[in-house]
């Protein structure tokens, strides 16, 4: 949004005014999401946290939920969509914006009508048995009783939507919007009726949209047939087709105008083998002379390319199939046959005449199928209603070109322009009963009128039987849901919306429609009256990728690799589902997920729970921080790291880089807070002079961390934050702000050196086979020169090394090169290691490292390999060789140490 974020108080400053629970350690023994999620969510809804105030003085932030089908249930794509929208909304609310996330459902014309018709079929009835009005009543009954399953599922994953504003694409308000815009566009000459080619479903007996057509490879046949004389010395042409039955509708054969083979035939005619129709040979640049025979059959009423050619050459366009896909009106013996039966019969009849030149079977080719009914669609000439899109599409394209709407990531812009700049007129009519009925009425004397929502038809007039494409009403969604065409507080406050979050796979269908409608109504007074104007329906478009399985395969029923997100909620918790999806969400890129990812996310929630429980048990709480000079290096380091990570997270969210935000928070929480600062805090808690400041630092860090994580994992953060801070809810807490403290590079260097020292000692202990809990006496030689005197207590505690006693004798040493000096850790490991077993293990490891060195050296010495292998592969092998070389040196040193210990023992 262009509005700046309001100033909001930060949580630690508020902490003094809070009344903390008397027993703040009262958390369950472990994190059980199923025990708390439903109650937490209902509490948020009852408190009104998600309800937007259109009269608020706060800057607005708005998202409209892409309306799921009323027949649908939540799938992984929905779960990703909703997680990202919820994360954006929750963060903006914490930043002080007035947030509207508006939910609703789509009436899903074909899908919903099909569901109800199938129920009737079980009773042995059809919709015609009831008539149109009674059938529609039954659909509404089904919607009230069974529709909207997805609403309950949205609650389960924590969607913070404003349920008080839930809409349905066929509620009264949206119906009014549909009728209003249809009439305006009709009167502006943008909606017209014409006979043109459509995707026809013979099963559903309606036109269907491009998005409802799924292409599949099928094994069909390729038949080459001969038009004209059967004598090679007389005029003839050979054409090939995968749908030989459509030759009954052929009205021309086309060749390229420069093809010398056919120039003498252009302008002549050939007899149709069955209809007696004269088939002209025409010349058209569309024909590829290099493909096949260079001649193609033209069936204008049953092929998109042929239709365009038919328009150019003014060809007859006979429709040879009826609505059910049966051959009709050809005057041949094939009339009445199903299209697939006709395919066989026509081929056999052509073969009997000697006109089948060649047959290829099976012939693998791509065929469009109806997503709803499964059968192959039939391109068919049909009288339909259309939207003239050229001007609308230009306005939608210009909105992106001039920056009114910004597409994220920018790499998707070329696809947008390629589609929007070459858009064809849009078929908006469907031969269904369920949906927005087209508001065109016909008079008894052939009159035609388009009626608006407040207009009544005269007696004796009949309404057009078709309904509008579902995408027509959902295309109005951003502004119709806020009350358009009326001037409402919602439109004034929240339109245009801030961002549209959706998958890149429907960029060309739903998004394009919304942009066209949004720019069309941009001058409407109810739109322009808002504080943000209204030239476009949304300021940003964020396009995410598809959710794939853990192997990168597209999820599908046929593969059996689909994942039910609600199953993950049951097994791992809603937070685990959400974090898994958000952590993999890079702009425009697909993400692969599997159970291992969900398990990891659940472990992360458990880690946060245990860390906060430990902090509570030790009295940690957010409060004003002591002066920086009174803090330890570790305190200053973790606070500086918190500041840095907060900045990273803010930048990532603002760029819609959810994966980067989640990665930064995950590694800060796990690697830095839990693995290091919590362990250091245990040491500081044992020092009375540091106890109180450690409590405050740990409390503030966890307070901010939980708030930063809340948009993605709301349930566990709500549970922990309320107990930690005593606050009402993290949902309405403020977003963490920068501390404005200058980072302390000395503290960062000291902590980094300490971490390196501890890590090397731990590695040595592991190499020596020491148990993690076993303590070993050691001297830290050079620790003062390394400027780590203040880190000695933590170093000894975390590395499990104790002060040496009198008579100490080092049996091993570890040298660690740090920033300012080398520290040598001299250890007495006598009696702690099984030397024979240790030597055997080291010998085995050495053999493996030497084998790796030999293999990588051999590959790098192979000139033929180096000439062919990509640079990245060669670099990786070089890296492996370097690691193997270092491992050999390290293991050999350990063997030398083991040898000395053995000799000392002897």
JSON list of N, CA, C and O in Angstrom, two decimals, residues 762-770 838 841-842 845 890 894:
[
{"chain": "A", "resi": 762, "resn": "UNK", "atom": "N", "xyz": [33.90, -30.09, 20.57]},
{"chain": "A", "resi": 762, "resn": "UNK", "atom": "CA", "xyz": [32.84, -31.10, 20.43]},
{"chain": "A", "resi": 762, "resn": "UNK", "atom": "C", "xyz": [33.17, -32.09, 19.31]},
{"chain": "A", "resi": 762, "resn": "UNK", "atom": "O", "xyz": [32.93, -33.30, 19.46]},
{"chain": "A", "resi": 763, "resn": "UNK", "atom": "N", "xyz": [33.74, -31.60, 18.24]},
{"chain": "A", "resi": 763, "resn": "UNK", "atom": "CA", "xyz": [34.11, -32.49, 17.14]},
{"chain": "A", "resi": 763, "resn": "UNK", "atom": "C", "xyz": [35.21, -33.46, 17.59]},
{"chain": "A", "resi": 763, "resn": "UNK", "atom": "O", "xyz": [35.16, -34.65, 17.28]},
{"chain": "A", "resi": 764, "resn": "UNK", "atom": "N", "xyz": [36.16, -32.93, 18.32]},
{"chain": "A", "resi": 764, "resn": "UNK", "atom": "CA", "xyz": [37.22, -33.80, 18.85]},
{"chain": "A", "resi": 764, "resn": "UNK", "atom": "C", "xyz": [36.63, -34.86, 19.77]},
{"chain": "A", "resi": 764, "resn": "UNK", "atom": "O", "xyz": [36.99, -36.05, 19.68]},
{"chain": "A", "resi": 765, "resn": "UNK", "atom": "N", "xyz": [35.75, -34.45, 20.64]},
{"chain": "A", "resi": 765, "resn": "UNK", "atom": "CA", "xyz": [35.13, -35.41, 21.57]},
{"chain": "A", "resi": 765, "resn": "UNK", "atom": "C", "xyz": [34.39, -36.50, 20.79]},
{"chain": "A", "resi": 765, "resn": "UNK", "atom": "O", "xyz": [34.47, -37.68, 21.13]},
{"chain": "A", "resi": 766, "resn": "UNK", "atom": "N", "xyz": [33.67, -36.07, 19.73]},
{"chain": "A", "resi": 766, "resn": "UNK", "atom": "CA", "xyz": [32.94, -37.05, 18.92]},
{"chain": "A", "resi": 766, "resn": "UNK", "atom": "C", "xyz": [33.91, -38.01, 18.24]},
{"chain": "A", "resi": 766, "resn": "UNK", "atom": "O", "xyz": [33.69, -39.22, 18.20]},
{"chain": "A", "resi": 767, "resn": "UNK", "atom": "N", "xyz": [35.00, -37.45, 17.69]},
{"chain": "A", "resi": 767, "resn": "UNK", "atom": "CA", "xyz": [36.00, -38.29, 17.04]},
{"chain": "A", "resi": 767, "resn": "UNK", "atom": "C", "xyz": [36.60, -39.29, 18.00]},
{"chain": "A", "resi": 767, "resn": "UNK", "atom": "O", "xyz": [36.95, -40.43, 17.63]},
{"chain": "A", "resi": 768, "resn": "UNK", "atom": "N", "xyz": [36.74, -38.87, 19.25]},
{"chain": "A", "resi": 768, "resn": "UNK", "atom": "CA", "xyz": [37.35, -39.75, 20.26]},
{"chain": "A", "resi": 768, "resn": "UNK", "atom": "C", "xyz": [36.34, -40.72, 20.87]},
{"chain": "A", "resi": 768, "resn": "UNK", "atom": "O", "xyz": [36.72, -41.56, 21.68]},
{"chain": "A", "resi": 769, "resn": "UNK", "atom": "N", "xyz": [35.10, -40.58, 20.49]},
{"chain": "A", "resi": 769, "resn": "UNK", "atom": "CA", "xyz": [34.09, -41.50, 21.01]},
{"chain": "A", "resi": 769, "resn": "UNK", "atom": "C", "xyz": [33.65, -41.20, 22.43]},
{"chain": "A", "resi": 769, "resn": "UNK", "atom": "O", "xyz": [33.09, -42.06, 23.11]},
{"chain": "A", "resi": 770, "resn": "UNK", "atom": "N", "xyz": [33.86, -39.96, 22.88]},
{"chain": "A", "resi": 770, "resn": "UNK", "atom": "CA", "xyz": [33.44, -39.58, 24.23]},
{"chain": "A", "resi": 770, "resn": "UNK", "atom": "C", "xyz": [31.93, -39.42, 24.29]},
{"chain": "A", "resi": 770, "resn": "UNK", "atom": "O", "xyz": [31.31, -38.91, 23.35]},
{"chain": "A", "resi": 838, "resn": "UNK", "atom": "N", "xyz": [38.75, -47.25, 19.12]},
{"chain": "A", "resi": 838, "resn": "UNK", "atom": "CA", "xyz": [38.91, -45.97, 18.47]},
{"chain": "A", "resi": 838, "resn": "UNK", "atom": "C", "xyz": [39.82, -46.08, 17.26]},
{"chain": "A", "resi": 838, "resn": "UNK", "atom": "O", "xyz": [39.55, -45.53, 16.20]},
{"chain": "A", "resi": 841, "resn": "UNK", "atom": "N", "xyz": [38.04, -47.73, 14.37]},
{"chain": "A", "resi": 841, "resn": "UNK", "atom": "CA", "xyz": [37.09, -46.84, 13.72]},
{"chain": "A", "resi": 841, "resn": "UNK", "atom": "C", "xyz": [37.82, -45.84, 12.82]},
{"chain": "A", "resi": 841, "resn": "UNK", "atom": "O", "xyz": [37.39, -45.56, 11.69]},
{"chain": "A", "resi": 842, "resn": "UNK", "atom": "N", "xyz": [38.95, -45.31, 13.32]},
{"chain": "A", "resi": 842, "resn": "UNK", "atom": "CA", "xyz": [39.69, -44.33, 12.55]},
{"chain": "A", "resi": 842, "resn": "UNK", "atom": "C", "xyz": [40.29, -44.95, 11.29]},
{"chain": "A", "resi": 842, "resn": "UNK", "atom": "O", "xyz": [40.32, -44.32, 10.22]},
{"chain": "A", "resi": 845, "resn": "UNK", "atom": "N", "xyz": [37.56, -45.15, 8.77]},
{"chain": "A", "resi": 845, "resn": "UNK", "atom": "CA", "xyz": [37.26, -43.84, 8.22]},
{"chain": "A", "resi": 845, "resn": "UNK", "atom": "C", "xyz": [38.35, -43.38, 7.26]},
{"chain": "A", "resi": 845, "resn": "UNK", "atom": "O", "xyz": [38.07, -42.75, 6.23]},
{"chain": "A", "resi": 890, "resn": "UNK", "atom": "N", "xyz": [43.10, -34.95, 9.00]},
{"chain": "A", "resi": 890, "resn": "UNK", "atom": "CA", "xyz": [42.50, -34.94, 10.33]},
{"chain": "A", "resi": 890, "resn": "UNK", "atom": "C", "xyz": [42.53, -36.33, 10.96]},
{"chain": "A", "resi": 890, "resn": "UNK", "atom": "O", "xyz": [42.91, -36.50, 12.14]},
{"chain": "A", "resi": 894, "resn": "UNK", "atom": "N", "xyz": [44.54, -37.91, 14.29]},
{"chain": "A", "resi": 894, "resn": "UNK", "atom": "CA", "xyz": [43.89, -38.65, 15.38]},
{"chain": "A", "resi": 894, "resn": "UNK", "atom": "C", "xyz": [44.55, -40.01, 15.59]},
{"chain": "A", "resi": 894, "resn": "UNK", "atom": "O", "xyz": [44.70, -40.47, 16.72]}
]
